[in-house]
C-alpha positions as a printed NumPy array, in Angstrom:
array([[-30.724,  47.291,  42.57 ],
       [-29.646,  50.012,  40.374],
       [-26.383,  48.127,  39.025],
       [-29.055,  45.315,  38.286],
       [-31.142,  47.263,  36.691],
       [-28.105,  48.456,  34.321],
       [-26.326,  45.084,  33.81 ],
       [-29.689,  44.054,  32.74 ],
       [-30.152,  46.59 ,  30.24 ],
       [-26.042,  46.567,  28.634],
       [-27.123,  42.647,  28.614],
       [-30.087,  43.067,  26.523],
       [-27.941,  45.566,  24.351],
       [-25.21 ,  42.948,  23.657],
       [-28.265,  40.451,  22.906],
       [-29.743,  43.429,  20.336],
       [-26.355,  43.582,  18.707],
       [-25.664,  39.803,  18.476],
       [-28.828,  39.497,  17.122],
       [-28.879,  41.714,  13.99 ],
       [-29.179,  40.596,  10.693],
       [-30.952,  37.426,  12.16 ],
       [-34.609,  35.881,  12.081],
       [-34.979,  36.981,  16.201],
       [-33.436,  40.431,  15.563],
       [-37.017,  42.101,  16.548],
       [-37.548,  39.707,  19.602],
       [-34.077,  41.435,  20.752],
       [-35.407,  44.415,  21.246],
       [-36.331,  45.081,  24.955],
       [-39.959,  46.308,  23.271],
       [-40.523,  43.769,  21.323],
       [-39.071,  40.726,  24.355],
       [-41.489,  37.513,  24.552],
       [-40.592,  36.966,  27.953],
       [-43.465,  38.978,  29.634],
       [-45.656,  37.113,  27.577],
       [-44.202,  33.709,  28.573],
       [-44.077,  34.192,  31.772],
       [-48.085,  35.583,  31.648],
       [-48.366,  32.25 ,  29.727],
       [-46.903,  30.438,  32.509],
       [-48.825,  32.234,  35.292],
       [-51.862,  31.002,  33.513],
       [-50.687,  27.311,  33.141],
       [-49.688,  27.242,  37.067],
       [-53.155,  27.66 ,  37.982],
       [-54.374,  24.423,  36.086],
       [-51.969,  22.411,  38.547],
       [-50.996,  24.57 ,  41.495],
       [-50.116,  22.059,  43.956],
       [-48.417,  19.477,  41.879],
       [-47.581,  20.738,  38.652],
       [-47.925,  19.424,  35.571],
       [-44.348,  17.235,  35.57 ],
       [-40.921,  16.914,  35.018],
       [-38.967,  18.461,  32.818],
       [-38.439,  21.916,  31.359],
       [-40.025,  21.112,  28.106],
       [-42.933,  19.051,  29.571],
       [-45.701,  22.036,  28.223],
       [-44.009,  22.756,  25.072],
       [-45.898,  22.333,  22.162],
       [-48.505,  24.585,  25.08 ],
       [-45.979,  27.198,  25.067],
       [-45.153,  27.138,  21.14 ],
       [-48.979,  27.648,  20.343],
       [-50.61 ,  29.203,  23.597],
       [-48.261,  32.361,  24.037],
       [-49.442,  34.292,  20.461],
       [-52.777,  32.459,  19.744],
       [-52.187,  31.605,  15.937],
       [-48.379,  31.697,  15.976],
       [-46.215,  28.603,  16.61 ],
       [-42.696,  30.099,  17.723],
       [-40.167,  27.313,  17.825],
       [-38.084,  28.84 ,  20.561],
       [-41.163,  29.194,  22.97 ],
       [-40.983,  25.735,  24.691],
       [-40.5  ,  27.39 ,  28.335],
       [-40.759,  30.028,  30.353],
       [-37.527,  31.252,  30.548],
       [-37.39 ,  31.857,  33.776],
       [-35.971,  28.629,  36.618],
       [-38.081,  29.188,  39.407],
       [-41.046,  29.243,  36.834],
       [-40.122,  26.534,  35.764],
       [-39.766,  24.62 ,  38.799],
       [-43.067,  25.943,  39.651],
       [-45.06 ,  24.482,  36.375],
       [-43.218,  21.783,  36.931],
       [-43.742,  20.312,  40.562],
       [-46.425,  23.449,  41.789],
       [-46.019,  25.559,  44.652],
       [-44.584,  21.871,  46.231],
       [-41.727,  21.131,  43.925],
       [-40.698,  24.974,  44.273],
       [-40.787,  25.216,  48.367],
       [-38.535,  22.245,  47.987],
       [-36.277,  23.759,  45.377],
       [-35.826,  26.908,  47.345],
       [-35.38 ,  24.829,  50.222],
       [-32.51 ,  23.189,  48.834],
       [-30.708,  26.516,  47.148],
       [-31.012,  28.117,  50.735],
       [-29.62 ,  25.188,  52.403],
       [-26.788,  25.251,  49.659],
       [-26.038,  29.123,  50.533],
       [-26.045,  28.5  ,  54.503],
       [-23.399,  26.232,  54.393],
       [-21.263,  28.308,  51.884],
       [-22.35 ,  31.438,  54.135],
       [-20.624,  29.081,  56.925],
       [-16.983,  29.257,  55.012],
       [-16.896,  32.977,  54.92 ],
       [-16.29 ,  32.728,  59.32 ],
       [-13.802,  30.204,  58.686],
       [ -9.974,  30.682,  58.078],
       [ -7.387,  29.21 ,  55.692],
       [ -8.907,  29.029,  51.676],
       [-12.129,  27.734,  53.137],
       [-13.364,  31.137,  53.353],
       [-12.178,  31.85 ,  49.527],
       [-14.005,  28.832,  48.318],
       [-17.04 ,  30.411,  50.247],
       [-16.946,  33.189,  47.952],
       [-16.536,  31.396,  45.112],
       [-19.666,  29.321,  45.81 ],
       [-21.975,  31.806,  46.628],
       [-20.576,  33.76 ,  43.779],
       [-21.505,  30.714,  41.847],
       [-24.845,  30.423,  43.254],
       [-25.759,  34.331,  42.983],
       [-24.343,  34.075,  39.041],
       [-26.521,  31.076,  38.509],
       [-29.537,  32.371,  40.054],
       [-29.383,  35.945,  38.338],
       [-28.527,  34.075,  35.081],
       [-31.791,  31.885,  35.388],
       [-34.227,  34.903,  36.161],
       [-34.402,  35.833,  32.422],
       [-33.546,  32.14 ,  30.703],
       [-33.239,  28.402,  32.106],
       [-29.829,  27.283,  31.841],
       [-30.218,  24.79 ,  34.489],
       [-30.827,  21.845,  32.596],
       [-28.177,  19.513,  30.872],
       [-24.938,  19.687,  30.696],
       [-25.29 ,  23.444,  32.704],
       [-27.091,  21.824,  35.942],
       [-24.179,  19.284,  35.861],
       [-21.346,  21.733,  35.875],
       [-23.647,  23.813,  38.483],
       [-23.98 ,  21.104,  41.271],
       [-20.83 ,  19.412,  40.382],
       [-19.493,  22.899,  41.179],
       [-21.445,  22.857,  44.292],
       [-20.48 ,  19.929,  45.643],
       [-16.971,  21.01 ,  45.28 ],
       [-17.101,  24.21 ,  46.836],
       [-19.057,  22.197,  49.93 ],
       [-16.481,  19.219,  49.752],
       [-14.075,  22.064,  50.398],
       [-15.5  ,  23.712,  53.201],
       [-15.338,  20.855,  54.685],
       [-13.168,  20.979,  58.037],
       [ -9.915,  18.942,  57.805],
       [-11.198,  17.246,  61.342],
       [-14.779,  16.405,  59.654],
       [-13.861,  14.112,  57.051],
       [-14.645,  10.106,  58.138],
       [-11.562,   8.202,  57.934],
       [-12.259,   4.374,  56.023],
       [-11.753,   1.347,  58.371],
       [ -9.967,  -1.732,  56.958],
       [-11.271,  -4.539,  57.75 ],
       [ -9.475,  -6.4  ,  60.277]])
């Protein structure tokens, strides 16, 4: 938790320094981040739609999120919560999340599966839940699973499964006779 903690921190300093000189160069600061503030935003919203949500898409409460954050400000980059699995929560309720986190932990039981198995199966184990835990970590403090990001993600996914795969498991094609 600790070397969270400080990856977390050296990432919001390399934010900081990127972000000198520029319009956002206050929101960089870790005092001055408008993430708690989405995400109390968010909290809020959830509870007008817990079960269902309000909808797909990451952007589906945006012009919500641009005004309803600051009262009286409209912030152009606050169209989300910044956060996947709040998110997935405005977006399909406490339903569409179950469902989400039913399908990430099905993902990492069969990559967990490779790491007992021999050859380069159990390397591409590693990889995968390496991708997975890199994915998930990334998406705690921003939503990069959308667009061409989600595509690369589960295309990566599939991969790693298609190559845990046992040699023995794959269906051969018949020809017809």
């Amino acid at each position: 938790m600790l070397a969270f903690a400080a990856l977390f921190l050296l990432a919001v300093e390399q934010r900081a320094e990127r972000l000198e000189g520029t319009e956002f160069a206050e929101e960089a600061q870790l005092a001055h981040d408008p993430r708690p503030a989405l995400w109390d935003y968010a909290a809020r919203r959830h509870g007008e739609a817990p079960w269902a949500g309000f909808g797909y898409g990451r952007e589906i409460l945006r012009l919500g999120f641009r005004t309803g954050v600051t009262p009286g400000v409209d912030n152009r980059m606050h169209t989300h919560a910044h956060n996947t699995p709040v998110n997935v929560l405005l977006q399909g309720g406490i339903v569409g999340l179950a469902l989400f986190a039913w399908m990430v932990a099905a993902l990492v039981r069969e990559m967990a599966k490779g790491l007992r198995a021999g050859d380069g199966r159990r390397l591409a184990a590693v990889l995968g839940l390496t991708l997975v835990a890199g994915f998930a970590i990334r998406n705690m403090t921003d939503d990069f699973l959308v667009r061409h990001n989600a595509l690369l993600a589960w295309s990566l996914a599939g991969a790693v499964l298609g190559a845990l795969r046992s040699r023995g498991s794959a269906t051969s094609a018949r020809t017809p006779a």
